PDB file of C-alpha atoms in Angstrom:
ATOM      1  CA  UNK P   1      -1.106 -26.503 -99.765  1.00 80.00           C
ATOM      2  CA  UNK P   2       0.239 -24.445 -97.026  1.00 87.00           C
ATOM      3  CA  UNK P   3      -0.519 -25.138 -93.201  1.00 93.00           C
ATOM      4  CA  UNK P   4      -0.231 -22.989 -90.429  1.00 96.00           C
ATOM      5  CA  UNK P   5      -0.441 -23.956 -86.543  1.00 97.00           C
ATOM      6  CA  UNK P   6      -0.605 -21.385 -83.813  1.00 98.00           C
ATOM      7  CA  UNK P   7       0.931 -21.502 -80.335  1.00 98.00           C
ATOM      8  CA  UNK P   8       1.524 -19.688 -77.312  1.00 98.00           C
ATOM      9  CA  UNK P   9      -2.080 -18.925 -76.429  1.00 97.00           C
ATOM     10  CA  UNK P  10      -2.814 -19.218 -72.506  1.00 97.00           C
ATOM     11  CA  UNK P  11      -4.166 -17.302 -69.485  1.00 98.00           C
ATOM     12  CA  UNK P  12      -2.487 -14.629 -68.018  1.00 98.00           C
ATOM     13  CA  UNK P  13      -3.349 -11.310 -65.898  1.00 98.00           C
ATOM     14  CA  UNK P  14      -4.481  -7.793 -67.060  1.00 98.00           C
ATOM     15  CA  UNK P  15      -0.725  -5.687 -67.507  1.00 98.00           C
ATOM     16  CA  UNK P  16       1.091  -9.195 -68.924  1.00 98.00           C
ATOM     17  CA  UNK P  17       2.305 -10.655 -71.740  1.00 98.00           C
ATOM     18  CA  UNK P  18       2.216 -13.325 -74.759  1.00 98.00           C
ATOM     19  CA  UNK P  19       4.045 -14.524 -77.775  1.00 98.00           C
ATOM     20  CA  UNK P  20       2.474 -15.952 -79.967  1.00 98.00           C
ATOM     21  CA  UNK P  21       3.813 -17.917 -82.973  1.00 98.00           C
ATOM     22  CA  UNK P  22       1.907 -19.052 -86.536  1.00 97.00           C
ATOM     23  CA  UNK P  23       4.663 -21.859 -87.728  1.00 96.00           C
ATOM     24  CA  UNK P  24       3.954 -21.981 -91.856  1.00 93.00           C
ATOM     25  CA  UNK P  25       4.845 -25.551 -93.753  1.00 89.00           C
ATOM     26  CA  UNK P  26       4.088 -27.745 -96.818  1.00 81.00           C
ATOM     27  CA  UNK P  27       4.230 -26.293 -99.949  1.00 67.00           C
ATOM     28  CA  UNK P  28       7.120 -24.513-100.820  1.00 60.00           C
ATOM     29  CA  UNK P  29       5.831 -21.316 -98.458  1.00 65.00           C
ATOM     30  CA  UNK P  30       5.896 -18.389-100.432  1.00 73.00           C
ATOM     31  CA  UNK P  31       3.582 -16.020 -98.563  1.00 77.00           C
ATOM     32  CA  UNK P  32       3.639 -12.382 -99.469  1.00 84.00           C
ATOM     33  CA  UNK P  33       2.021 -11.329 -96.434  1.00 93.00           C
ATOM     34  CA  UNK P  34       1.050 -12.897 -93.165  1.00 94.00           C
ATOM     35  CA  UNK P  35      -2.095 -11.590 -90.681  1.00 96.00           C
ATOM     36  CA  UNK P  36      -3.172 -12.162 -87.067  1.00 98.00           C
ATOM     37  CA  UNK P  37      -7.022 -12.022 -86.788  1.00 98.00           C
ATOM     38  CA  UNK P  38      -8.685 -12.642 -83.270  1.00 98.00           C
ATOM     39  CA  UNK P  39     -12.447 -13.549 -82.383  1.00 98.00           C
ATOM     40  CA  UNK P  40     -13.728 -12.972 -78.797  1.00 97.00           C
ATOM     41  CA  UNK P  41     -16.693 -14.826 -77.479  1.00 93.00           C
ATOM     42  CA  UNK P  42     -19.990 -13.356 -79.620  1.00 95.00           C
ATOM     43  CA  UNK P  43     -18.522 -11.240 -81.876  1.00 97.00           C
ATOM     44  CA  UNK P  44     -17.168 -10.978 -85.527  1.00 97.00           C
ATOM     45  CA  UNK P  45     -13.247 -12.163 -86.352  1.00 97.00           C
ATOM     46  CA  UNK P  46     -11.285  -8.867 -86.251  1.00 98.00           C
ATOM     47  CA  UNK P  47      -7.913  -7.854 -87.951  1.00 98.00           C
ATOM     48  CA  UNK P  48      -5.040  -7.227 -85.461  1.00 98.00           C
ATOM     49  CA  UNK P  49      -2.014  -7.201 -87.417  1.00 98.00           C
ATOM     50  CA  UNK P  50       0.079  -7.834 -90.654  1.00 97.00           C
ATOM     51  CA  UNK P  51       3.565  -8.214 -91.513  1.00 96.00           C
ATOM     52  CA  UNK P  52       4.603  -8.356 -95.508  1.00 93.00           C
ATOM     53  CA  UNK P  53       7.138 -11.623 -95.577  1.00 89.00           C
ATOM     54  CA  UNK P  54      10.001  -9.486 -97.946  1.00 88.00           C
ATOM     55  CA  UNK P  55       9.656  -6.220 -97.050  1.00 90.00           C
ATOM     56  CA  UNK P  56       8.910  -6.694 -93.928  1.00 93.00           C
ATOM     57  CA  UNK P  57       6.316  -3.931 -93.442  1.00 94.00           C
ATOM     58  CA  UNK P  58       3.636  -3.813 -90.451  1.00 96.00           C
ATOM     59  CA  UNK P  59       0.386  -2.396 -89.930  1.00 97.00           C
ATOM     60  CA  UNK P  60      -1.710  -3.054 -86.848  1.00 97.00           C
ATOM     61  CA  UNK P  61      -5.335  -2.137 -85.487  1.00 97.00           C
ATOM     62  CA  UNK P  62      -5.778   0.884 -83.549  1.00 97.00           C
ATOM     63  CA  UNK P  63      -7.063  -1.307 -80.583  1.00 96.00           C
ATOM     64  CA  UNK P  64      -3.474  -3.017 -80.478  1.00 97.00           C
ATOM     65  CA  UNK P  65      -1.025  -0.396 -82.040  1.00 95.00           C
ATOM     66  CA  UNK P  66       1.798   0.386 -79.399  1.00 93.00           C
ATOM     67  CA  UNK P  67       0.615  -2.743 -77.569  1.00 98.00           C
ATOM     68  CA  UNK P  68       1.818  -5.794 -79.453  1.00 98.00           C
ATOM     69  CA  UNK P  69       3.996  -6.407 -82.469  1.00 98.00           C
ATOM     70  CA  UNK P  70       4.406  -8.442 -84.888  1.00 98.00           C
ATOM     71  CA  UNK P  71       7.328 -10.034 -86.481  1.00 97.00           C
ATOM     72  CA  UNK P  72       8.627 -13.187 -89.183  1.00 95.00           C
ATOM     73  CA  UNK P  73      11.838 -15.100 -88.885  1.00 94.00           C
ATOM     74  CA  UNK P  74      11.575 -16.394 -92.384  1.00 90.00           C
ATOM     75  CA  UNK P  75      14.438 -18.929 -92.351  1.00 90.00           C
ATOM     76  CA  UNK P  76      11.763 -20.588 -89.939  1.00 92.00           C
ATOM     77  CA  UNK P  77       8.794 -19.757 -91.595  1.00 92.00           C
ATOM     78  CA  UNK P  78       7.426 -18.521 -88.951  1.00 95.00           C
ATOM     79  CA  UNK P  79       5.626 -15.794 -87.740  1.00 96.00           C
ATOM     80  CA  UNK P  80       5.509 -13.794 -84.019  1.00 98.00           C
ATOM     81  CA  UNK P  81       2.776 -11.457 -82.042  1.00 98.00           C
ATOM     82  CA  UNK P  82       4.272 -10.213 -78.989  1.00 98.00           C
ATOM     83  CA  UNK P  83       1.378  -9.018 -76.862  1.00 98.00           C
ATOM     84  CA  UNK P  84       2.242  -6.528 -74.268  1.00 98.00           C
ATOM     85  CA  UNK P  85      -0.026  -4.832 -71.566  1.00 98.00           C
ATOM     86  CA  UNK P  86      -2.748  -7.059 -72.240  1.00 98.00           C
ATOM     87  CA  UNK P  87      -6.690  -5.918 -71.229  1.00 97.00           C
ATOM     88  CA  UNK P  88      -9.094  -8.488 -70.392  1.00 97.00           C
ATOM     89  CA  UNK P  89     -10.509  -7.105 -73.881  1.00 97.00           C
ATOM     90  CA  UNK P  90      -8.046  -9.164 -75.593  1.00 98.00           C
ATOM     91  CA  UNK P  91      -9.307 -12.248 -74.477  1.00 98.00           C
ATOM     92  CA  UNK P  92     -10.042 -14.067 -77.961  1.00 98.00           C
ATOM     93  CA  UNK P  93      -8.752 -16.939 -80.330  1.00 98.00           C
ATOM     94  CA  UNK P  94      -6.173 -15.351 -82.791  1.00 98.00           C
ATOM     95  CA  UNK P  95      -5.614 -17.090 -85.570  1.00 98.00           C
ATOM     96  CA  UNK P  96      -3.151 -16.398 -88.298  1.00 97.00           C
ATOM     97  CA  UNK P  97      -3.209 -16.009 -92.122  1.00 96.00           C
ATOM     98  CA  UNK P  98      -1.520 -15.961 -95.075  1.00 94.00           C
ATOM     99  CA  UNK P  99      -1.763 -14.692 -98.520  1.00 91.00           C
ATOM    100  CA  UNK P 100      -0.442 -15.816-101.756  1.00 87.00           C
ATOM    101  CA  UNK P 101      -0.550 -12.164-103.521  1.00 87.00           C
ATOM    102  CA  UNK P 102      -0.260  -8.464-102.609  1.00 86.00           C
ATOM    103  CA  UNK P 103      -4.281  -8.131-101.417  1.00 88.00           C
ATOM    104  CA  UNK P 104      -3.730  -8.617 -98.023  1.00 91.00           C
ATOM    105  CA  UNK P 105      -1.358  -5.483 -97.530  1.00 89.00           C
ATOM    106  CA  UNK P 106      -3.908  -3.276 -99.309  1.00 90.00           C
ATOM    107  CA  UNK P 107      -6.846  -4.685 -97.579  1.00 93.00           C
ATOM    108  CA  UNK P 108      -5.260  -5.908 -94.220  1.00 94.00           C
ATOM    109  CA  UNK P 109      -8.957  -6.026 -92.377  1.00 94.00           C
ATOM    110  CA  UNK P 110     -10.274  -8.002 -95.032  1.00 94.00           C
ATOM    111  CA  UNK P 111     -10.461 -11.974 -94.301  1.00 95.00           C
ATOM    112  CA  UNK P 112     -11.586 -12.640 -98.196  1.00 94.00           C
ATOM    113  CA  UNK P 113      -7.661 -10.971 -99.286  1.00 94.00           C
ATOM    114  CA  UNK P 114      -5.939 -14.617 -97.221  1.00 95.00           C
ATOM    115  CA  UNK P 115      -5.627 -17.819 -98.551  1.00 93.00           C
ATOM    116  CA  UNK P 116      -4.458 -19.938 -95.876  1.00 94.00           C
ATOM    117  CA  UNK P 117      -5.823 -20.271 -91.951  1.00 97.00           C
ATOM    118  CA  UNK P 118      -4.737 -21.650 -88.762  1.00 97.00           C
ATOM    119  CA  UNK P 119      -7.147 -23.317 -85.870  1.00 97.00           C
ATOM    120  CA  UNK P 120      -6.085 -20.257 -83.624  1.00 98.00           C
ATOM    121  CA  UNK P 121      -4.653 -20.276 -80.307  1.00 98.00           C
ATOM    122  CA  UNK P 122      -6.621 -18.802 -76.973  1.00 98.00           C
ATOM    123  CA  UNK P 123      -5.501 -16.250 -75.258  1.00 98.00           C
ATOM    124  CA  UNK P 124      -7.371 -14.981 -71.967  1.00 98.00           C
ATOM    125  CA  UNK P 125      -6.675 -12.138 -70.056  1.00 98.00           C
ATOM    126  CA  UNK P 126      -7.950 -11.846 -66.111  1.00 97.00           C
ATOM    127  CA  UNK P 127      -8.840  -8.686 -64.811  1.00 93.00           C
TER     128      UNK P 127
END
């Protein structure tokens, strides 16, 4: 079984910025692709950004594209979003994922294509 824990959530003002890290451990982790997924207050979990753990690949959501990236360190199993020129619209819990096959980078939006969650982390953004 693979666990992942989130950090770096917090509050910070419209124009800032974040990091936030999804540590993976257990199991020998042997992710083939890791996701950030965020859920503000009222509305459905939404896909924000994946990175493939070899290849090292990205694709993001329109709503964040030029605005955050993502990145791995995989000697430390761990996972980065850097969040820059945050809106008050990215107020949410992210949470990350992680999948065991290939699924996730064809179907990056789609929560059934992960196998493993974290509790999330909240990030608020003042206007």
């Amino acid at each position: 079984q693979v666990q992942l824990v989130e950090s770096g959530g917090g509050l910070v003002h419209a124009g800032g910025s974040l990091r936030l890290s999804c540590v993976a451990s257990g199991q020998t982790f042997n992710a083939y692709a890791m996701g950030w997924f965020r859920q503000a207050p009222g509305k459905e979990r939404e896909f924000v950004a994946l990175i493939t753990w070899r290849y090292n690949t990205t694709t993001y959501a329109d709503s964040v594209k030029a605005r955050f990236a993502v990145s791995r360190d995989t000697a430390k199993n761990t996972m980065y979003l850097q969040m820059n020129s945050l809106k008050p619209e990215d107020t949410a819990v992210y949470f990350c994922a992680a999948g065991d096959t290939m699924a996730p980078q064809h179907f990056p939006s789609d929560e059934g294509m992960y196998d493993y969650w974290g509790q999330g982390t909240q990030v608020t953004v003042s206007s």
